[in-house]
JSON list of C-alpha atoms in Angstrom, two decimals:
[
{"chain": "A", "resi": 1, "resn": "MET", "atom": "CA", "xyz": [-65.84, -47.32, -9.63]},
{"chain": "A", "resi": 2, "resn": "ALA", "atom": "CA", "xyz": [-67.13, -47.64, -13.56]},
{"chain": "A", "resi": 3, "resn": "THR", "atom": "CA", "xyz": [-64.10, -48.03, -15.83]},
{"chain": "A", "resi": 4, "resn": "PRO", "atom": "CA", "xyz": [-63.96, -45.12, -18.25]},
{"chain": "A", "resi": 5, "resn": "VAL", "atom": "CA", "xyz": [-64.52, -45.56, -22.02]},
{"chain": "A", "resi": 6, "resn": "LEU", "atom": "CA", "xyz": [-62.12, -44.11, -24.36]},
{"chain": "A", "resi": 7, "resn": "THR", "atom": "CA", "xyz": [-62.72, -43.62, -27.98]},
{"chain": "A", "resi": 8, "resn": "PRO", "atom": "CA", "xyz": [-59.57, -44.87, -30.26]},
{"chain": "A", "resi": 9, "resn": "ASP", "atom": "CA", "xyz": [-59.03, -40.91, -31.02]},
{"chain": "A", "resi": 10, "resn": "GLN", "atom": "CA", "xyz": [-58.61, -40.28, -27.06]},
{"chain": "A", "resi": 11, "resn": "LEU", "atom": "CA", "xyz": [-56.51, -43.16, -26.81]},
{"chain": "A", "resi": 12, "resn": "ASP", "atom": "CA", "xyz": [-54.27, -41.64, -29.70]},
{"chain": "A", "resi": 13, "resn": "ALA", "atom": "CA", "xyz": [-54.37, -38.30, -28.04]},
{"chain": "A", "resi": 14, "resn": "GLN", "atom": "CA", "xyz": [-53.30, -39.99, -24.01]},
{"chain": "A", "resi": 15, "resn": "VAL", "atom": "CA", "xyz": [-50.49, -42.28, -26.06]},
{"chain": "A", "resi": 16, "resn": "SER", "atom": "CA", "xyz": [-49.01, -39.30, -27.53]},
{"chain": "A", "resi": 17, "resn": "GLN", "atom": "CA", "xyz": [-48.96, -37.19, -24.52]},
{"chain": "A", "resi": 18, "resn": "LEU", "atom": "CA", "xyz": [-47.30, -40.02, -22.79]},
{"chain": "A", "resi": 19, "resn": "HIS", "atom": "CA", "xyz": [-44.83, -40.66, -25.80]},
{"chain": "A", "resi": 20, "resn": "GLY", "atom": "CA", "xyz": [-43.77, -36.75, -25.53]},
{"chain": "A", "resi": 21, "resn": "THR", "atom": "CA", "xyz": [-42.80, -36.66, -21.86]},
{"chain": "A", "resi": 22, "resn": "GLN", "atom": "CA", "xyz": [-38.99, -36.87, -20.81]},
{"chain": "A", "resi": 23, "resn": "ALA", "atom": "CA", "xyz": [-39.60, -40.14, -18.64]},
{"chain": "A", "resi": 24, "resn": "TRP", "atom": "CA", "xyz": [-40.86, -41.74, -21.88]},
{"chain": "A", "resi": 25, "resn": "GLN", "atom": "CA", "xyz": [-37.47, -40.67, -24.15]},
{"chain": "A", "resi": 26, "resn": "GLU", "atom": "CA", "xyz": [-35.56, -42.04, -21.35]},
{"chain": "A", "resi": 27, "resn": "ILE", "atom": "CA", "xyz": [-36.43, -45.30, -21.91]},
{"chain": "A", "resi": 28, "resn": "VAL", "atom": "CA", "xyz": [-36.83, -45.14, -25.45]},
{"chain": "A", "resi": 29, "resn": "SER", "atom": "CA", "xyz": [-33.33, -43.78, -25.96]},
{"chain": "A", "resi": 30, "resn": "GLY", "atom": "CA", "xyz": [-31.86, -46.78, -23.48]},
{"chain": "A", "resi": 31, "resn": "TRP", "atom": "CA", "xyz": [-34.25, -49.74, -24.98]},
{"chain": "A", "resi": 32, "resn": "GLU", "atom": "CA", "xyz": [-31.48, -51.34, -27.40]},
{"chain": "A", "resi": 33, "resn": "TYR", "atom": "CA", "xyz": [-29.15, -51.90, -24.25]},
{"chain": "A", "resi": 34, "resn": "THR", "atom": "CA", "xyz": [-28.76, -55.05, -22.42]},
{"chain": "A", "resi": 35, "resn": "ALA", "atom": "CA", "xyz": [-28.46, -54.88, -18.49]},
{"chain": "A", "resi": 36, "resn": "SER", "atom": "CA", "xyz": [-24.69, -54.45, -16.90]},
{"chain": "A", "resi": 37, "resn": "GLU", "atom": "CA", "xyz": [-22.42, -57.59, -16.10]},
{"chain": "A", "resi": 38, "resn": "PRO", "atom": "CA", "xyz": [-23.05, -58.49, -12.78]},
{"chain": "A", "resi": 39, "resn": "ALA", "atom": "CA", "xyz": [-20.19, -57.79, -10.40]},
{"chain": "A", "resi": 40, "resn": "LEU", "atom": "CA", "xyz": [-18.50, -60.57, -9.62]},
{"chain": "A", "resi": 41, "resn": "LEU", "atom": "CA", "xyz": [-17.50, -61.80, -5.92]},
{"chain": "A", "resi": 42, "resn": "PRO", "atom": "CA", "xyz": [-13.53, -61.55, -4.53]},
{"chain": "A", "resi": 43, "resn": "THR", "atom": "CA", "xyz": [-13.20, -65.35, -4.58]},
{"chain": "A", "resi": 44, "resn": "GLU", "atom": "CA", "xyz": [-14.69, -65.48, -8.50]},
{"chain": "A", "resi": 45, "resn": "ARG", "atom": "CA", "xyz": [-12.46, -62.94, -9.78]},
{"chain": "A", "resi": 46, "resn": "PRO", "atom": "CA", "xyz": [-10.35, -64.27, -12.58]},
{"chain": "A", "resi": 47, "resn": "GLU", "atom": "CA", "xyz": [-6.82, -64.15, -12.26]},
{"chain": "A", "resi": 48, "resn": "PRO", "atom": "CA", "xyz": [-4.67, -61.17, -14.00]},
{"chain": "A", "resi": 49, "resn": "ALA", "atom": "CA", "xyz": [-3.27, -61.79, -17.34]},
{"chain": "A", "resi": 50, "resn": "PRO", "atom": "CA", "xyz": [0.27, -61.65, -17.71]},
{"chain": "A", "resi": 51, "resn": "HIS", "atom": "CA", "xyz": [1.04, -58.02, -18.86]},
{"chain": "A", "resi": 52, "resn": "ARG", "atom": "CA", "xyz": [2.59, -57.89, -22.85]},
{"chain": "A", "resi": 53, "resn": "PRO", "atom": "CA", "xyz": [3.28, -55.18, -25.16]},
{"chain": "A", "resi": 54, "resn": "PRO", "atom": "CA", "xyz": [0.68, -54.65, -27.42]},
{"chain": "A", "resi": 55, "resn": "SER", "atom": "CA", "xyz": [1.21, -55.42, -30.92]},
{"chain": "A", "resi": 56, "resn": "PRO", "atom": "CA", "xyz": [1.08, -52.99, -33.99]},
{"chain": "A", "resi": 57, "resn": "ALA", "atom": "CA", "xyz": [-2.56, -54.09, -34.60]},
{"chain": "A", "resi": 58, "resn": "GLU", "atom": "CA", "xyz": [-3.55, -53.47, -31.27]},
{"chain": "A", "resi": 59, "resn": "ALA", "atom": "CA", "xyz": [-2.39, -50.11, -30.63]},
{"chain": "A", "resi": 60, "resn": "ARG", "atom": "CA", "xyz": [-4.19, -48.29, -33.61]},
{"chain": "A", "resi": 61, "resn": "PRO", "atom": "CA", "xyz": [-7.89, -47.67, -32.39]},
{"chain": "A", "resi": 62, "resn": "ALA", "atom": "CA", "xyz": [-9.95, -49.36, -34.64]},
{"chain": "A", "resi": 63, "resn": "ASP", "atom": "CA", "xyz": [-13.02, -47.49, -35.10]},
{"chain": "A", "resi": 64, "resn": "TRP", "atom": "CA", "xyz": [-15.76, -50.75, -36.20]},
{"chain": "A", "resi": 65, "resn": "ARG", "atom": "CA", "xyz": [-18.84, -48.23, -37.31]},
{"chain": "A", "resi": 66, "resn": "SER", "atom": "CA", "xyz": [-16.40, -46.62, -39.88]},
{"chain": "A", "resi": 67, "resn": "LEU", "atom": "CA", "xyz": [-16.62, -50.51, -41.75]},
{"chain": "A", "resi": 68, "resn": "LEU", "atom": "CA", "xyz": [-20.55, -50.02, -41.72]},
{"chain": "A", "resi": 69, "resn": "SER", "atom": "CA", "xyz": [-22.54, -49.11, -44.90]},
{"chain": "A", "resi": 70, "resn": "VAL", "atom": "CA", "xyz": [-25.48, -48.24, -43.15]},
{"chain": "A", "resi": 71, "resn": "PRO", "atom": "CA", "xyz": [-26.11, -46.65, -39.80]},
{"chain": "A", "resi": 72, "resn": "VAL", "atom": "CA", "xyz": [-26.11, -48.72, -36.36]},
{"chain": "A", "resi": 73, "resn": "GLU", "atom": "CA", "xyz": [-29.73, -47.89, -35.85]},
{"chain": "A", "resi": 74, "resn": "GLN", "atom": "CA", "xyz": [-31.06, -49.19, -38.70]},
{"chain": "A", "resi": 75, "resn": "LEU", "atom": "CA", "xyz": [-29.24, -52.00, -38.38]},
{"chain": "A", "resi": 76, "resn": "ILE", "atom": "CA", "xyz": [-30.98, -52.54, -35.06]},
{"chain": "A", "resi": 77, "resn": "ASP", "atom": "CA", "xyz": [-34.39, -51.94, -36.42]},
{"chain": "A", "resi": 78, "resn": "ASP", "atom": "CA", "xyz": [-33.83, -54.26, -39.37]},
{"chain": "A", "resi": 79, "resn": "SER", "atom": "CA", "xyz": [-32.71, -57.07, -36.99]},
{"chain": "A", "resi": 80, "resn": "LEU", "atom": "CA", "xyz": [-35.92, -56.45, -34.92]},
{"chain": "A", "resi": 81, "resn": "ARG", "atom": "CA", "xyz": [-38.25, -56.88, -37.48]},
{"chain": "A", "resi": 82, "resn": "ALA", "atom": "CA", "xyz": [-36.67, -60.36, -38.17]},
{"chain": "A", "resi": 83, "resn": "LEU", "atom": "CA", "xyz": [-37.26, -61.29, -35.05]},
{"chain": "A", "resi": 84, "resn": "PRO", "atom": "CA", "xyz": [-40.45, -63.36, -33.94]},
{"chain": "A", "resi": 85, "resn": "THR", "atom": "CA", "xyz": [-43.02, -61.61, -31.92]},
{"chain": "A", "resi": 86, "resn": "PRO", "atom": "CA", "xyz": [-43.40, -63.36, -28.54]},
{"chain": "A", "resi": 87, "resn": "SER", "atom": "CA", "xyz": [-46.96, -64.91, -28.17]},
{"chain": "A", "resi": 88, "resn": "PRO", "atom": "CA", "xyz": [-49.16, -64.24, -25.55]},
{"chain": "A", "resi": 89, "resn": "PRO", "atom": "CA", "xyz": [-50.23, -66.80, -22.86]},
{"chain": "A", "resi": 90, "resn": "GLU", "atom": "CA", "xyz": [-52.98, -69.20, -24.23]},
{"chain": "A", "resi": 91, "resn": "ARG", "atom": "CA", "xyz": [-56.00, -67.59, -23.58]},
{"chain": "A", "resi": 92, "resn": "PRO", "atom": "CA", "xyz": [-58.54, -67.96, -26.42]},
{"chain": "A", "resi": 93, "resn": "LEU", "atom": "CA", "xyz": [-60.71, -65.18, -27.62]},
{"chain": "A", "resi": 94, "resn": "PRO", "atom": "CA", "xyz": [-64.41, -65.42, -27.74]},
{"chain": "A", "resi": 95, "resn": "GLY", "atom": "CA", "xyz": [-65.64, -66.40, -31.18]},
{"chain": "A", "resi": 96, "resn": "ARG", "atom": "CA", "xyz": [-67.11, -64.32, -34.18]},
{"chain": "A", "resi": 97, "resn": "LEU", "atom": "CA", "xyz": [-70.53, -64.00, -32.41]},
{"chain": "A", "resi": 98, "resn": "GLY", "atom": "CA", "xyz": [-68.22, -62.06, -29.47]},
{"chain": "A", "resi": 99, "resn": "ALA", "atom": "CA", "xyz": [-67.01, -59.89, -32.04]},
{"chain": "A", "resi": 100, "resn": "VAL", "atom": "CA", "xyz": [-69.73, -58.24, -33.03]},
{"chain": "A", "resi": 101, "resn": "LEU", "atom": "CA", "xyz": [-71.26, -57.78, -29.42]},
{"chain": "A", "resi": 102, "resn": "PRO", "atom": "CA", "xyz": [-70.91, -54.88, -27.44]},
{"chain": "A", "resi": 103, "resn": "ASP", "atom": "CA", "xyz": [-67.27, -54.85, -25.40]},
{"chain": "A", "resi": 104, "resn": "ARG", "atom": "CA", "xyz": [-69.37, -54.38, -22.40]},
{"chain": "A", "resi": 105, "resn": "VAL", "atom": "CA", "xyz": [-70.84, -57.69, -22.58]},
{"chain": "A", "resi": 106, "resn": "HIS", "atom": "CA", "xyz": [-67.17, -59.03, -22.01]},
{"chain": "A", "resi": 107, "resn": "ALA", "atom": "CA", "xyz": [-66.70, -57.21, -18.78]},
{"chain": "A", "resi": 108, "resn": "TRP", "atom": "CA", "xyz": [-67.21, -60.48, -16.62]},
{"chain": "A", "resi": 109, "resn": "ARG", "atom": "CA", "xyz": [-63.69, -61.72, -18.38]},
{"chain": "A", "resi": 110, "resn": "ARG", "atom": "CA", "xyz": [-61.65, -58.51, -16.40]},
{"chain": "A", "resi": 111, "resn": "VAL", "atom": "CA", "xyz": [-62.99, -60.58, -12.87]},
{"chain": "A", "resi": 112, "resn": "GLY", "atom": "CA", "xyz": [-59.57, -61.42, -11.31]},
{"chain": "A", "resi": 113, "resn": "GLN", "atom": "CA", "xyz": [-57.23, -61.07, -14.20]},
{"chain": "A", "resi": 114, "resn": "GLY", "atom": "CA", "xyz": [-54.08, -59.17, -13.37]},
{"chain": "A", "resi": 115, "resn": "ASP", "atom": "CA", "xyz": [-52.30, -56.70, -15.09]},
{"chain": "A", "resi": 116, "resn": "LEU", "atom": "CA", "xyz": [-49.82, -57.11, -17.97]},
{"chain": "A", "resi": 117, "resn": "ARG", "atom": "CA", "xyz": [-46.53, -56.27, -19.51]},
{"chain": "A", "resi": 118, "resn": "PRO", "atom": "CA", "xyz": [-47.21, -53.69, -22.80]},
{"chain": "A", "resi": 119, "resn": "SER", "atom": "CA", "xyz": [-45.92, -56.37, -24.96]},
{"chain": "A", "resi": 120, "resn": "VAL", "atom": "CA", "xyz": [-47.97, -58.93, -23.62]},
{"chain": "A", "resi": 121, "resn": "HIS", "atom": "CA", "xyz": [-50.98, -56.78, -24.25]},
{"chain": "A", "resi": 122, "resn": "LEU", "atom": "CA", "xyz": [-49.82, -55.47, -27.92]},
{"chain": "A", "resi": 123, "resn": "GLY", "atom": "CA", "xyz": [-49.50, -59.64, -28.45]},
{"chain": "A", "resi": 124, "resn": "TYR", "atom": "CA", "xyz": [-53.33, -59.63, -27.45]},
{"chain": "A", "resi": 125, "resn": "ALA", "atom": "CA", "xyz": [-53.98, -56.61, -29.64]},
{"chain": "A", "resi": 126, "resn": "ARG", "atom": "CA", "xyz": [-52.39, -58.53, -32.68]},
{"chain": "A", "resi": 127, "resn": "GLN", "atom": "CA", "xyz": [-54.42, -61.54, -32.06]},
{"chain": "A", "resi": 128, "resn": "ILE", "atom": "CA", "xyz": [-57.62, -59.52, -32.07]},
{"chain": "A", "resi": 129, "resn": "LEU", "atom": "CA", "xyz": [-56.81, -57.90, -35.58]},
{"chain": "A", "resi": 130, "resn": "ALA", "atom": "CA", "xyz": [-55.66, -61.79, -37.15]},
{"chain": "A", "resi": 131, "resn": "GLU", "atom": "CA", "xyz": [-58.78, -63.75, -35.63]},
{"chain": "A", "resi": 132, "resn": "TRP", "atom": "CA", "xyz": [-61.45, -60.84, -36.00]},
{"chain": "A", "resi": 133, "resn": "GLY", "atom": "CA", "xyz": [-60.18, -58.77, -38.32]},
{"chain": "A", "resi": 134, "resn": "TRP", "atom": "CA", "xyz": [-58.70, -54.84, -38.94]},
{"chain": "A", "resi": 135, "resn": "GLN", "atom": "CA", "xyz": [-60.65, -51.83, -40.35]},
{"chain": "A", "resi": 136, "resn": "ASN", "atom": "CA", "xyz": [-59.67, -48.67, -41.18]},
{"chain": "A", "resi": 137, "resn": "THR", "atom": "CA", "xyz": [-63.41, -46.75, -41.28]},
{"chain": "A", "resi": 138, "resn": "PRO", "atom": "CA", "xyz": [-62.46, -43.17, -40.04]},
{"chain": "A", "resi": 139, "resn": "TYR", "atom": "CA", "xyz": [-62.94, -42.53, -36.23]},
{"chain": "A", "resi": 140, "resn": "ARG", "atom": "CA", "xyz": [-64.86, -45.72, -36.13]},
{"chain": "A", "resi": 141, "resn": "LEU", "atom": "CA", "xyz": [-63.96, -48.52, -33.18]},
{"chain": "A", "resi": 142, "resn": "ARG", "atom": "CA", "xyz": [-65.13, -51.09, -35.38]},
{"chain": "A", "resi": 143, "resn": "ASN", "atom": "CA", "xyz": [-67.28, -52.22, -38.17]},
{"chain": "A", "resi": 144, "resn": "ALA", "atom": "CA", "xyz": [-70.48, -54.41, -38.10]},
{"chain": "A", "resi": 145, "resn": "ARG", "atom": "CA", "xyz": [-68.37, -57.35, -38.83]},
{"chain": "A", "resi": 146, "resn": "GLY", "atom": "CA", "xyz": [-66.65, -56.86, -35.52]},
{"chain": "A", "resi": 147, "resn": "ALA", "atom": "CA", "xyz": [-63.18, -55.89, -37.34]},
{"chain": "A", "resi": 148, "resn": "ARG", "atom": "CA", "xyz": [-61.22, -53.26, -35.08]},
{"chain": "A", "resi": 149, "resn": "CYS", "atom": "CA", "xyz": [-58.58, -50.44, -36.10]},
{"chain": "A", "resi": 150, "resn": "VAL", "atom": "CA", "xyz": [-55.17, -50.49, -34.28]},
{"chain": "A", "resi": 151, "resn": "CYS", "atom": "CA", "xyz": [-56.46, -48.25, -31.51]},
{"chain": "A", "resi": 152, "resn": "GLY", "atom": "CA", "xyz": [-59.51, -50.65, -31.34]},
{"chain": "A", "resi": 153, "resn": "ALA", "atom": "CA", "xyz": [-57.58, -53.72, -31.18]},
{"chain": "A", "resi": 154, "resn": "LEU", "atom": "CA", "xyz": [-55.98, -51.86, -27.98]},
{"chain": "A", "resi": 155, "resn": "LEU", "atom": "CA", "xyz": [-59.29, -50.86, -26.24]},
{"chain": "A", "resi": 156, "resn": "THR", "atom": "CA", "xyz": [-60.62, -53.86, -26.92]},
{"chain": "A", "resi": 157, "resn": "ALA", "atom": "CA", "xyz": [-57.90, -56.13, -25.62]},
{"chain": "A", "resi": 158, "resn": "HIS", "atom": "CA", "xyz": [-58.44, -54.26, -22.11]},
{"chain": "A", "resi": 159, "resn": "ARG", "atom": "CA", "xyz": [-61.93, -54.26, -22.23]},
{"chain": "A", "resi": 160, "resn": "LEU", "atom": "CA", "xyz": [-61.56, -57.78, -22.47]},
{"chain": "A", "resi": 161, "resn": "GLY", "atom": "CA", "xyz": [-59.25, -58.44, -19.67]},
{"chain": "A", "resi": 162, "resn": "TYR", "atom": "CA", "xyz": [-56.11, -58.10, -21.03]},
{"chain": "A", "resi": 163, "resn": "GLY", "atom": "CA", "xyz": [-54.15, -55.06, -19.15]},
{"chain": "A", "resi": 164, "resn": "SER", "atom": "CA", "xyz": [-55.27, -51.90, -17.72]},
{"chain": "A", "resi": 165, "resn": "LEU", "atom": "CA", "xyz": [-55.63, -48.68, -18.90]},
{"chain": "A", "resi": 166, "resn": "THR", "atom": "CA", "xyz": [-52.30, -47.77, -18.04]},
{"chain": "A", "resi": 167, "resn": "THR", "atom": "CA", "xyz": [-50.71, -50.44, -19.73]},
{"chain": "A", "resi": 168, "resn": "VAL", "atom": "CA", "xyz": [-53.09, -49.71, -23.05]},
{"chain": "A", "resi": 169, "resn": "ASP", "atom": "CA", "xyz": [-51.21, -46.28, -22.71]},
{"chain": "A", "resi": 170, "resn": "ARG", "atom": "CA", "xyz": [-47.75, -47.45, -22.54]},
{"chain": "A", "resi": 171, "resn": "ALA", "atom": "CA", "xyz": [-48.64, -50.00, -25.67]},
{"chain": "A", "resi": 172, "resn": "GLY", "atom": "CA", "xyz": [-49.44, -47.29, -27.67]},
{"chain": "A", "resi": 173, "resn": "ALA", "atom": "CA", "xyz": [-46.70, -45.42, -26.70]},
{"chain": "A", "resi": 174, "resn": "TRP", "atom": "CA", "xyz": [-44.49, -48.17, -27.90]},
{"chain": "A", "resi": 175, "resn": "LEU", "atom": "CA", "xyz": [-46.62, -48.32, -31.17]},
{"chain": "A", "resi": 176, "resn": "ILE", "atom": "CA", "xyz": [-45.78, -44.57, -31.79]},
{"chain": "A", "resi": 177, "resn": "THR", "atom": "CA", "xyz": [-42.40, -45.09, -31.08]},
{"chain": "A", "resi": 178, "resn": "GLU", "atom": "CA", "xyz": [-42.32, -48.07, -33.74]},
{"chain": "A", "resi": 179, "resn": "LEU", "atom": "CA", "xyz": [-43.96, -45.74, -35.97]},
{"chain": "A", "resi": 180, "resn": "ARG", "atom": "CA", "xyz": [-41.35, -42.89, -35.69]},
{"chain": "A", "resi": 181, "resn": "SER", "atom": "CA", "xyz": [-38.61, -45.43, -36.31]},
{"chain": "A", "resi": 182, "resn": "GLN", "atom": "CA", "xyz": [-40.55, -45.86, -39.80]},
{"chain": "A", "resi": 183, "resn": "GLY", "atom": "CA", "xyz": [-40.70, -41.75, -40.16]},
{"chain": "A", "resi": 184, "resn": "TRP", "atom": "CA", "xyz": [-44.04, -41.55, -39.83]},
{"chain": "A", "resi": 185, "resn": "PRO", "atom": "CA", "xyz": [-44.86, -38.28, -38.08]},
{"chain": "A", "resi": 186, "resn": "GLY", "atom": "CA", "xyz": [-48.65, -38.23, -36.59]},
{"chain": "A", "resi": 187, "resn": "LEU", "atom": "CA", "xyz": [-51.00, -40.42, -34.84]},
{"chain": "A", "resi": 188, "resn": "ILE", "atom": "CA", "xyz": [-51.59, -44.04, -34.72]},
{"chain": "A", "resi": 189, "resn": "GLY", "atom": "CA", "xyz": [-55.27, -43.30, -36.20]},
{"chain": "A", "resi": 190, "resn": "ALA", "atom": "CA", "xyz": [-54.06, -41.15, -38.90]},
{"chain": "A", "resi": 191, "resn": "TRP", "atom": "CA", "xyz": [-51.56, -44.05, -40.34]},
{"chain": "A", "resi": 192, "resn": "ASN", "atom": "CA", "xyz": [-54.39, -46.55, -39.62]},
{"chain": "A", "resi": 193, "resn": "ARG", "atom": "CA", "xyz": [-57.07, -44.50, -42.46]},
{"chain": "A", "resi": 194, "resn": "VAL", "atom": "CA", "xyz": [-54.19, -44.10, -44.86]},
{"chain": "A", "resi": 195, "resn": "PRO", "atom": "CA", "xyz": [-55.40, -45.02, -48.40]},
{"chain": "A", "resi": 196, "resn": "GLY", "atom": "CA", "xyz": [-54.08, -48.44, -49.21]},
{"chain": "A", "resi": 197, "resn": "ARG", "atom": "CA", "xyz": [-52.97, -49.42, -45.73]},
{"chain": "A", "resi": 198, "resn": "THR", "atom": "CA", "xyz": [-53.56, -53.03, -45.49]},
{"chain": "A", "resi": 199, "resn": "ALA", "atom": "CA", "xyz": [-54.11, -55.58, -42.52]},
{"chain": "A", "resi": 200, "resn": "ALA", "atom": "CA", "xyz": [-50.72, -57.17, -42.77]},
{"chain": "A", "resi": 201, "resn": "ASP", "atom": "CA", "xyz": [-49.12, -53.38, -42.66]},
{"chain": "A", "resi": 202, "resn": "ALA", "atom": "CA", "xyz": [-51.24, -53.23, -39.27]},
{"chain": "A", "resi": 203, "resn": "LEU", "atom": "CA", "xyz": [-49.78, -56.67, -38.00]},
{"chain": "A", "resi": 204, "resn": "ALA", "atom": "CA", "xyz": [-46.42, -55.80, -38.40]},
{"chain": "A", "resi": 205, "resn": "LEU", "atom": "CA", "xyz": [-46.57, -52.28, -36.98]},
{"chain": "A", "resi": 206, "resn": "ILE", "atom": "CA", "xyz": [-47.66, -54.67, -33.69]},
{"chain": "A", "resi": 207, "resn": "ASP", "atom": "CA", "xyz": [-45.01, -56.83, -34.35]},
{"chain": "A", "resi": 208, "resn": "GLY", "atom": "CA", "xyz": [-42.47, -54.13, -34.32]},
{"chain": "A", "resi": 209, "resn": "ALA", "atom": "CA", "xyz": [-43.81, -52.29, -31.22]},
{"chain": "A", "resi": 210, "resn": "ALA", "atom": "CA", "xyz": [-44.03, -55.64, -29.43]},
{"chain": "A", "resi": 211, "resn": "ARG", "atom": "CA", "xyz": [-40.27, -56.30, -29.94]},
{"chain": "A", "resi": 212, "resn": "ARG", "atom": "CA", "xyz": [-39.37, -53.18, -28.82]},
{"chain": "A", "resi": 213, "resn": "ALA", "atom": "CA", "xyz": [-41.27, -53.11, -25.99]},
{"chain": "A", "resi": 214, "resn": "SER", "atom": "CA", "xyz": [-40.38, -57.06, -24.93]},
{"chain": "A", "resi": 215, "resn": "LEU", "atom": "CA", "xyz": [-36.20, -56.09, -25.47]},
{"chain": "A", "resi": 216, "resn": "ALA", "atom": "CA", "xyz": [-36.83, -53.05, -23.55]},
{"chain": "A", "resi": 217, "resn": "GLY", "atom": "CA", "xyz": [-38.30, -55.36, -20.55]},
{"chain": "A", "resi": 218, "resn": "HIS", "atom": "CA", "xyz": [-41.92, -54.35, -21.02]}
]
C-alpha cells in the first residue's frame, strides 16, 4: 500500500489534534518526573535508624519553593535548554544533490528500517535543517535549493526512512509542546513563517522538543 503524502499544513493539523487529546496531555503533564524507586527485597531493606526526637529546625515544615525567585516550571525549562541535544545514530544524509531531488527518489532508504522514538526522529529532522538548510516560504515544503521548513524537515526525515508517520505526528506534538512552553499559541507552520525568524531559531526549537521527548522516554 502506498504511503500517504502529507503536506506541511496537513502535518501541522494532525499534530495539533494529537497535542489536544487527553492522552497526550497526560504524557506531557508528567514528562519531567523520573520513574519511581525500585522496591527492595526483604534481605536488602536497611536497618531502621534509632528513634530520636526531631530538632526544632526539623519540626518546622520547610517550604523550599518559597525560597525560589522564579516558578519551578521556568527552572525546569531553563535547565532543559542548557542540556545538549541527544544525537541520532550515525547515518549520513544524501548529499546536496539528494536535497533537491524529489523525496520519492529516496523511497528505497525505507526498506528494512524499523521505527524510531520521536526524540531520535527530531534529531534527524535537525540534521536535515542543519545540512540542507532552513526556509520559511509560506505553504512550501522546501525551496528550489532543497532547504526545508520545520514541518518539511519532519516529513523529509520520514521519507528518508527515519520513523513512521505515527512517529512524525508524535514528534510534531512535542514541537507544539515546546512552542506552548515558550508562549506560542499557534501551529508550527505559522511560527516558521514569522518575519524575522531564523535558522538558529528553528534549530533551537527542535533541540528543545527533542530534549523534552528524550527525558519523557520518547
